[in-house]
Each structure stands twice: as structure tokens, then as C-alpha cells.
Coordinates of C-alpha atoms in Angstrom, one line a residue:
X1 CA 83.3 94.1 63.8
X2 CA 81.5 92.8 66.9
X3 CA 78.2 94.2 68.2
X4 CA 80.1 95.9 71.0
X5 CA 82.5 97.5 68.5
X6 CA 79.6 98.8 66.4
X7 CA 77.8 100.2 69.4
X8 CA 80.9 101.9 70.7
X9 CA 81.6 103.4 67.3
X10 CA 78.1 104.6 66.9
X11 CA 77.9 106.6 70.2
X12 CA 80.1 107.4 73.1
X13 CA 79.1 106.5 76.6
X14 CA 81.2 109.2 78.3
X15 CA 78.5 111.8 79.0
X16 CA 78.8 114.7 81.4
X17 CA 76.4 113.0 83.8
X18 CA 78.5 109.9 83.9
X19 CA 75.6 107.8 82.4
X20 CA 75.1 106.1 79.0
X21 CA 73.3 108.2 76.4
X22 CA 69.8 107.4 75.3
X23 CA 69.2 105.4 72.1
X24 CA 69.6 108.5 70.1
X25 CA 73.1 109.0 71.5
X26 CA 72.2 112.3 73.3
X27 CA 71.6 113.2 76.9
X28 CA 69.7 116.3 76.1
X29 CA 65.9 116.2 76.4
X30 CA 63.7 116.6 73.3
X31 CA 62.4 119.9 74.7
X32 CA 65.9 121.2 75.4
X33 CA 65.0 121.5 79.1
X34 CA 67.9 120.9 81.5
X35 CA 68.5 117.4 82.9
X36 CA 66.6 116.9 86.2
X37 CA 68.6 117.3 89.4
X38 CA 69.4 114.0 91.2
X39 CA 67.2 113.3 94.3
X40 CA 68.9 112.9 97.7
X41 CA 68.3 109.4 99.1
X42 CA 67.9 110.2 102.8
X43 CA 66.0 107.2 104.4
X44 CA 65.6 103.5 103.6
X45 CA 62.2 102.6 102.3
X46 CA 61.2 100.6 105.4
X47 CA 63.3 102.7 107.8
X48 CA 66.6 101.6 109.4
X49 CA 66.3 97.9 110.2
X50 CA 67.4 96.8 113.7
X51 CA 70.9 95.3 113.9
X52 CA 70.8 91.5 114.1
X53 CA 73.0 90.4 116.9
X54 CA 71.6 87.1 118.2
X55 CA 70.9 83.6 116.9
X56 CA 67.1 83.9 117.1
X57 CA 67.0 87.1 115.0
X58 CA 69.5 85.7 112.6
X59 CA 67.3 82.6 112.1
X60 CA 64.3 84.8 111.3
X61 CA 66.4 86.8 108.8
X62 CA 67.6 83.6 107.1
X63 CA 64.1 82.4 106.7
X64 CA 62.9 85.8 105.3
X65 CA 65.8 86.0 102.7
X66 CA 65.3 82.4 101.7
X67 CA 61.7 83.1 101.0
X68 CA 62.5 86.3 99.0
X69 CA 62.7 86.6 95.2
X70 CA 65.2 87.8 92.7
X71 CA 68.9 88.7 93.3
X72 CA 70.2 89.7 96.8
X73 CA 72.2 92.9 97.3
X74 CA 75.2 92.3 99.6
X75 CA 77.7 94.7 101.2
X76 CA 80.1 94.6 104.1
X77 CA 81.8 97.3 106.2
X78 CA 85.3 96.8 107.5
X79 CA 87.4 98.9 109.9
X80 CA 90.4 99.5 107.7
X81 CA 92.9 101.8 109.3
X82 CA 91.5 101.1 112.8
X83 CA 91.7 97.3 113.3
X84 CA 94.2 94.6 112.4
X85 CA 93.2 92.6 109.2
X86 CA 90.2 93.1 107.0
X87 CA 87.3 91.3 108.8
X88 CA 83.7 92.4 108.4
X89 CA 82.1 94.4 111.2
X90 CA 78.7 94.8 109.5
X91 CA 77.0 93.0 106.7
X92 CA 74.1 94.5 104.8
X93 CA 71.6 92.6 102.6
X94 CA 68.5 93.4 100.7
X95 CA 66.1 91.2 98.7
X96 CA 62.7 91.6 97.2
X97 CA 60.2 90.2 99.7
X98 CA 62.6 90.3 102.6
X99 CA 63.5 93.9 102.8
X100 CA 66.9 95.0 104.2
X101 CA 68.9 93.4 107.0
X102 CA 71.9 94.6 109.0
X103 CA 73.9 91.8 110.6
X104 CA 76.6 92.2 113.3
X105 CA 79.2 89.5 112.4
X106 CA 81.0 90.1 115.7
X107 CA 77.9 88.8 117.6
X108 CA 77.0 86.3 114.8
X109 CA 80.4 85.2 113.5
X110 CA 79.0 82.2 111.6
X111 CA 76.7 83.2 108.7
X112 CA 77.1 79.9 106.8
X113 CA 73.4 79.2 107.3
X114 CA 72.6 82.4 105.5
X115 CA 75.1 81.6 102.8
X116 CA 73.5 78.2 102.2
X117 CA 70.0 79.7 102.1
X118 CA 71.2 82.0 99.3
X119 CA 73.5 79.6 97.6
X120 CA 71.5 79.4 94.4
X121 CA 70.7 83.2 94.3
X122 CA 72.6 85.8 92.3
X123 CA 74.5 88.1 94.7
X124 CA 74.8 91.8 93.7
X125 CA 77.9 93.5 95.0
X126 CA 79.8 96.7 94.2
X127 CA 83.6 96.0 93.8
X128 CA 83.1 92.4 94.7
X129 CA 86.7 91.5 95.1
X130 CA 87.1 93.9 98.0
X131 CA 84.3 92.3 100.0
X132 CA 84.5 88.7 99.1
X133 CA 87.5 87.8 101.4
X134 CA 85.9 89.2 104.5
X135 CA 82.5 87.6 103.6
X136 CA 84.2 84.3 103.0
X137 CA 85.6 84.3 106.5
X138 CA 82.1 84.4 108.0
X139 CA 80.6 81.7 105.7
X140 CA 79.1 83.9 102.9
X141 CA 80.4 82.6 99.6
X142 CA 78.3 83.3 96.4
X143 CA 78.2 80.8 93.5
X144 CA 76.7 83.5 91.1
X145 CA 77.3 87.2 91.3
X146 CA 76.8 90.5 89.5
X147 CA 79.5 93.2 90.2
X148 CA 78.0 96.7 89.5
X149 CA 81.4 98.4 89.6
X150 CA 82.9 96.0 87.1
X151 CA 79.7 96.2 85.0
X152 CA 80.2 100.0 84.9
X153 CA 83.8 99.6 83.7
X154 CA 82.8 97.3 80.9
X155 CA 80.0 99.6 79.9
X156 CA 82.4 102.6 79.7
X157 CA 81.3 104.7 82.6
X158 CA 84.0 107.3 83.5
X159 CA 83.3 107.1 87.2
X160 CA 82.4 103.7 88.8
X161 CA 82.1 104.5 92.5
X162 CA 78.8 103.4 94.0
X163 CA 77.7 107.0 94.6
X164 CA 78.6 108.1 91.1
X165 CA 76.9 105.1 89.5
X166 CA 73.6 105.5 91.5
X167 CA 73.5 109.2 90.7
X168 CA 74.4 108.8 87.0
X169 CA 72.2 105.8 86.3
X170 CA 69.3 106.0 88.7
X171 CA 69.2 109.7 89.5
X172 CA 69.7 109.4 93.3
X173 CA 72.4 110.9 95.6
X174 CA 73.8 108.6 98.3
X175 CA 75.2 110.0 101.5
X176 CA 79.0 109.9 101.4
X177 CA 80.0 110.7 105.0
X178 CA 80.6 107.4 106.8
X179 CA 82.6 105.2 104.4
X180 CA 85.9 105.5 106.4
X181 CA 84.6 105.4 110.0
X182 CA 85.6 102.8 112.6
X183 CA 82.9 100.1 111.9
X184 CA 84.2 98.1 114.9
X185 CA 82.5 100.8 117.2
X186 CA 79.7 99.3 119.3
X187 CA 77.0 100.3 119.4
X188 CA 77.0 101.6 115.9
X189 CA 75.5 105.2 115.7
X190 CA 72.2 105.5 113.9
X191 CA 73.6 107.8 111.1
X192 CA 76.1 105.1 110.3
X193 CA 73.4 102.4 110.2
X194 CA 71.3 104.6 107.9
X195 CA 74.3 105.0 105.6
X196 CA 74.9 101.2 105.6
X197 CA 71.3 100.4 104.8
X198 CA 71.2 102.9 102.0
X199 CA 74.2 101.2 100.4
X200 CA 72.1 98.2 99.4
X201 CA 68.8 100.1 98.9
X202 CA 69.2 100.6 95.2
X203 CA 71.9 98.0 94.4
X204 CA 69.5 95.6 92.6
X205 CA 67.9 98.5 90.7
X206 CA 71.4 99.5 89.6
X207 CA 72.2 95.9 88.5
X208 CA 69.0 95.8 86.4
X209 CA 69.8 99.1 84.6
X210 CA 73.4 98.0 84.0
X211 CA 72.3 94.7 82.6
X212 CA 70.2 96.4 80.1
X213 CA 73.0 98.8 79.1
X214 CA 75.5 95.9 78.7
X215 CA 73.0 94.0 76.6
X216 CA 72.4 97.1 74.5
X217 CA 76.2 97.3 73.8
X218 CA 76.6 93.6 73.1
X219 CA 78.8 93.1 76.2
X220 CA 76.5 91.2 78.6
X221 CA 78.0 87.8 77.9
X222 CA 81.5 89.4 78.5
X223 CA 80.2 90.6 81.9
X224 CA 78.9 87.2 82.8
X225 CA 82.3 85.6 82.0
X226 CA 84.0 88.2 84.2
X227 CA 81.5 87.6 87.1
X228 CA 81.9 83.8 86.8
X229 CA 85.7 84.2 87.0
X230 CA 85.4 86.2 90.2
X231 CA 82.9 83.8 91.8
X232 CA 85.0 80.7 91.0
X233 CA 88.4 82.2 91.8
X234 CA 90.2 80.5 94.8
X235 CA 91.2 82.5 97.8
X236 CA 94.5 84.4 97.1
X237 CA 97.7 82.9 98.3
X238 CA 99.3 84.7 101.3
X239 CA 101.6 87.4 100.0
X240 CA 105.3 86.4 100.0
X241 CA 107.5 88.8 102.0
X242 CA 104.8 91.3 102.8
X243 CA 107.3 93.6 104.5
X244 CA 108.7 94.5 101.1
X245 CA 105.6 96.5 100.5
X246 CA 106.5 99.0 103.2
X247 CA 106.0 102.5 101.8
X248 CA 109.3 104.2 101.1
X249 CA 111.2 101.0 100.4
X250 CA 112.7 102.5 97.3
X251 CA 115.1 104.4 99.6
X252 CA 116.5 101.3 101.2
X253 CA 119.4 99.9 99.2
X254 CA 121.7 97.9 101.5
X255 CA 121.0 94.4 102.7
X256 CA 121.6 95.3 106.4
X257 CA 119.0 98.1 106.1
X258 CA 116.6 95.6 104.4
X259 CA 117.1 93.4 107.4
X260 CA 116.1 96.2 109.7
X261 CA 112.9 96.9 107.7
X262 CA 112.0 93.2 107.9
X263 CA 112.6 93.0 111.7
X264 CA 110.7 96.2 112.5
X265 CA 107.8 95.3 110.2
X266 CA 107.5 91.8 111.7
X267 CA 107.7 93.1 115.3
X268 CA 105.1 95.8 114.4
X269 CA 102.8 93.1 112.9
X270 CA 102.9 90.9 115.9
X271 CA 102.1 93.8 118.2
X272 CA 99.3 95.0 115.9
X273 CA 97.7 91.5 115.7
X274 CA 97.9 91.1 119.5
X275 CA 96.3 94.4 120.1
X276 CA 93.9 94.2 117.2
X277 CA 94.8 97.6 115.8
X278 CA 95.9 98.8 112.4
X279 CA 99.7 98.3 112.1
X280 CA 100.1 102.0 111.1
X281 CA 98.8 102.9 114.5
X282 CA 101.6 101.0 116.1
X283 CA 104.4 102.4 114.0
X284 CA 104.3 104.2 110.7
X285 CA 106.0 102.9 107.5
X286 CA 108.0 106.2 107.4
X287 CA 109.4 105.5 110.9
X288 CA 110.4 102.0 109.9
X289 CA 112.3 103.3 106.8
X290 CA 113.9 106.1 108.9
X291 CA 115.4 103.6 111.4
X292 CA 116.5 101.3 108.6
X293 CA 118.4 104.1 106.9
X294 CA 119.9 105.5 110.1
X295 CA 120.8 102.1 111.8
X296 CA 120.7 103.8 115.3
X297 CA 123.2 102.5 117.8
X298 CA 121.0 102.9 120.9
X299 CA 117.7 104.2 122.2
X300 CA 119.0 107.7 122.5
X301 CA 119.9 107.7 118.8
X302 CA 116.6 106.2 117.9
X303 CA 114.7 108.9 119.8
X304 CA 116.2 111.5 117.6
X305 CA 114.6 110.0 114.5
X306 CA 111.3 111.0 113.0
X307 CA 108.5 108.8 114.3
X308 CA 110.2 108.0 117.6
X309 CA 109.7 111.3 119.4
X310 CA 108.9 112.2 123.0
X311 CA 105.3 110.8 122.8
X312 CA 106.7 107.2 122.6
X313 CA 107.4 105.6 126.0
X314 CA 110.7 104.1 127.0
X315 CA 109.4 100.6 126.8
X316 CA 108.2 101.1 123.2
X317 CA 111.5 102.7 122.2
X318 CA 113.4 99.7 123.7
X319 CA 111.3 97.2 121.7
X320 CA 112.0 99.0 118.5
X321 CA 115.7 99.3 119.3
X322 CA 115.8 95.6 120.1
X323 CA 114.4 94.9 116.7
X324 CA 117.1 97.1 115.0
X325 CA 119.8 95.3 117.1
X326 CA 118.5 91.9 116.1
X327 CA 118.8 92.8 112.4
X328 CA 122.3 94.3 113.0
X329 CA 123.4 91.0 114.5
X330 CA 122.4 88.8 111.6
X331 CA 125.0 87.1 109.6
X332 CA 125.4 88.0 105.9
X333 CA 123.7 84.8 104.8
X334 CA 120.6 85.6 106.9
X335 CA 120.1 89.1 105.4
X336 CA 117.4 89.5 102.7
X337 CA 118.4 90.0 99.1
X338 CA 117.6 93.3 97.5
X339 CA 114.5 93.0 95.3
X340 CA 112.3 89.9 94.9
X341 CA 112.6 87.0 92.6
X342 CA 110.5 87.9 89.6
X343 CA 108.5 85.3 87.8
X344 CA 108.2 86.1 84.2
X345 CA 109.6 89.0 82.2
X346 CA 111.7 91.8 83.7
X347 CA 110.2 95.2 84.4
X348 CA 109.4 96.9 81.1
X349 CA 111.8 99.8 81.7
X350 CA 114.7 97.3 81.4
X351 CA 113.5 95.8 78.1
X352 CA 115.2 98.3 75.8
X353 CA 118.6 97.3 77.2
X354 CA 118.0 93.6 77.6
X355 CA 116.0 92.9 74.4
X356 CA 115.3 95.8 72.0
X357 CA 113.2 93.6 69.8
X358 CA 111.0 92.7 72.7
X359 CA 110.7 96.3 73.7
X360 CA 109.6 97.2 70.2
X361 CA 107.0 94.4 70.3
X362 CA 105.7 95.6 73.6
X363 CA 105.4 99.2 72.3
X364 CA 103.4 98.0 69.3
X365 CA 101.2 95.7 71.4
X366 CA 100.4 98.3 74.0
X367 CA 99.4 100.8 71.3
X368 CA 97.2 98.2 69.6
X369 CA 95.5 97.2 72.9
X370 CA 95.0 100.8 73.8
X371 CA 93.3 101.6 70.5
X372 CA 91.0 98.5 70.9
X373 CA 90.1 99.5 74.4
X374 CA 89.2 103.0 73.3
X375 CA 87.1 101.5 70.4
X376 CA 85.3 99.3 72.9
X377 CA 85.0 102.1 75.4
X378 CA 86.5 100.4 78.4
X379 CA 89.7 100.6 80.5
X380 CA 92.7 98.7 79.0
X381 CA 93.1 96.6 82.2
X382 CA 89.6 95.3 81.9
X383 CA 90.1 94.4 78.2
X384 CA 93.2 92.3 79.0
X385 CA 95.6 92.1 82.0
X386 CA 98.8 94.1 81.2
X387 CA 100.9 91.3 82.6
X388 CA 99.5 88.9 80.0
X389 CA 100.5 91.3 77.2
X390 CA 104.0 91.6 78.6
X391 CA 104.5 87.9 78.8
X392 CA 103.3 87.3 75.2
X393 CA 105.6 90.1 74.0
X394 CA 108.6 88.9 75.9
X395 CA 108.4 85.3 74.6
X396 CA 106.0 85.2 71.6
X397 CA 104.7 81.7 70.8
X398 CA 105.9 80.0 67.7
X399 CA 104.4 79.8 65.2
X400 CA 103.0 83.3 65.8
X401 CA 99.3 82.9 64.9
X402 CA 95.9 83.3 66.3
X403 CA 95.8 79.8 67.7
X404 CA 99.1 80.0 69.6
X405 CA 98.6 83.5 70.9
X406 CA 95.0 82.7 72.0
X407 CA 96.3 79.5 73.8
X408 CA 98.9 81.5 75.7
X409 CA 96.3 84.2 76.7
X410 CA 93.9 81.5 77.9
X411 CA 96.7 79.8 79.9
X412 CA 97.3 83.1 81.6
X413 CA 93.7 83.4 82.7
X414 CA 92.1 85.5 80.0
X415 CA 88.4 84.9 79.5
X416 CA 87.1 83.6 76.1
X417 CA 85.7 87.1 75.2
X418 CA 89.1 88.7 75.9
X419 CA 90.9 86.1 73.8
X420 CA 88.5 86.7 71.0
X421 CA 88.9 90.4 71.1
X422 CA 92.6 90.8 71.8
X423 CA 94.2 87.9 69.9
X424 CA 93.8 89.4 66.4
X425 CA 95.3 92.8 67.4
X426 CA 98.2 91.2 69.2
X427 CA 99.0 88.9 66.3
X428 CA 99.0 91.8 63.9
X429 CA 101.1 94.0 66.2
X430 CA 103.7 91.3 67.0
X431 CA 103.9 90.2 63.3
X432 CA 104.6 93.8 62.3

């Protein structure tokens, strides 16, 4: 049994306050007094920093952060649901000796100088994979990072949102009111800037506390492997046929209807990109599916469908009907095929019919992985990617032993700690 298994067996992390127990395994105080109420965090320590929106101010900030010490807390605000794409509209940083900074990446779109100044520094982010793509676009690419959300998952916290983590671990309450606002607004209102500055105010403190907890559980090296994998991962490939992710696609069965979805989606995307607005503000997914199912013959028929009502102008209606007509005019060979080519095993729901033995292997493996995840007190998906388990179960390596299973898991991207933990239980489950 590993250190982490012994720790998890000795005491549960899932406490009512969402924080790990003390060394004695209990969250109650010695005197029996109630746990102190969390303290609202209302103002940044040095006040709200001015927004950096010119090269001179940016140069000063770069010098200050380069001269700082310790890790740097980094966050970014996007305008999801308001603007096209996922670009950053505000970047927040905090480092010991430099204080906090709020940078406008619209006014200062190239932050590669700041990225270079912090290239050897550990970056602390919460849910790093959400922010790294938009940070990469403006020249901010970490070589080392600490993800406080992922650390919380590995440590067994039941709630890993930033607010819940700061409250449960550090005893402070963060304001929650401005996470979904339109961050492309200029000038940004002061309450929003306060909220943004507070998001990085305690991030390094949270990192330090989580590092101690992970070390106590024997999971710190596991976390470092996870963080290194995130930092070294290449940018994701563009999604193939993104129109197939239209909400409600399960209703669309015929190829002609699929062609209408594709044409409407692509038309909407071009318009949204040109206008720099969220595609959903141009035309809803529900309206796309509605037109695909109905195949309207003309603008009058289109107007009768949900999503194309009286508020839509004639010109807009004509552009959507033109998209429908283009799809209706396609030859059979030009129409999309139902479903997508699937690399790897089929969906698990089809296994019982296609290969009952593989279905039995998958059931046994899932149960074994679930039990191990519970023992280690972490989500199953953080212990091992579900797709990796499916692939091993569909085509088990031969001979079936720890060496071959471990090699397959490594080839699928599992980190060494995952291979060490999961391989024995998979071999046992598949052998049975």
C-alpha cells in the first residue's frame, strides 16, 4: 500500500467544510467550540490596481514582476457568451514584491515580454486548461505551473471551485457576482476590477496550503507530474466537424437534415466571426435544428418555425433560407454521413452486442478503478482517463501482464504515477 493509500484509509478528506481534516482526522476544535465563520474578502490588500493599457505602464509592470519573488498568480477573464472566440479581455497577476496587476490585452495585445520575464517562475492558476489557450494567444506561456483546482481534485476536496477552495482552505469568502459578465466592456466598472483583483489575491496562499496537504497525503509527486503534463501539452488540434456539436443533434437523423445543420452552422459562424459576437446571439442551436427537421420550402415557412419569429428582419430570414436551400440542392455524395468516424473502440453501450467478453472486462475494470479511486479519495477521471480504460478492455495486450498493460497506458498518455497505481488493478480485473 502506498503512502497515499494509507493516508486515505486513515482519514477521510470529505469534511462538511470542504477542507481536509486536521492531523487528528477531525474538524471539531478541542474545546468543542463551533468552527469560525469565514471572513468576507472585500478589498485587495493594496487597493484596486490601475488597469495597464499602454506600453510604458506595461514595461513598468514587467520590471516589477521580474524583480518579484516566489510563484506568480495568474488569471484571465474572457467574454464567453458575448464575443466570438475565447480571447482574454483582462489578465490579472500577483507576485510577492510586485503586488497585483490588471492588464488590458486589447490595448496591450503582445504580452510576450512579460511571459519571457516570468519564464522561469512557477505560475499558479485555477483550472489552468481553461485559461492557457487565451493566455497563449497573447504570449503568456508557462514552463512550470501549479493548478489549484487540479490539486484540490487530487487531494479529495468535494468542491473545487475557486470560491469553495479559498473558503474551505483559507477561511475567506470571495465575491461571486461578476464571473459571467461581458469582460469586453470598456471601461471596465470598478466593482468588476475589484472582483478580478481579488481572484489572484490569495491564489499563492491557496497553492502553499494545497502543496502541504498533497505532501501530507503522499500525492505531491503525482500532482507535479500532472502539472508538468499540462505545461508541456501542445495546443489542441482544431475540432473536426465542429457543427456536429450543435445542441439537439440527436434529433437529426437524415443526411439531408444533417446538411442543413452544417450549412446553417457554418453561415452562423461566419456572421458571428465578422461581427465578433457569440454565435448563439446570431442564431440559437435550437433554431438550427428546428429548420433542419422542417426543411422549410421558403421564407414564409421558415418564419413559422421557433427561433425565426417576427423579431427577425427580412434580410436575416432570407440569409437563413438561402443556407437551407444550398443544403437542399446538394448531391447525395456531398451530404455528410450520419455520425463521425470513431477512432478506437465503439461506444460502451454497444459492447454487449458486439463483444460480450469485452463488455464483461469493461464492467470489471470500471468497478476496480472506481474502488481504487474511492480508496485514494479522488475522482476516477483524475486517476485514469476513462478512454484509456476502454481501449485496454476492448483489445487487451498479450501477454496480459503488468508490463504490457503499463506500456499501453503510457502510450495513451497516462503519467507514471497513474500507471503505477492503475496497472495492478486492471491486470487483476482483466485476468478474472
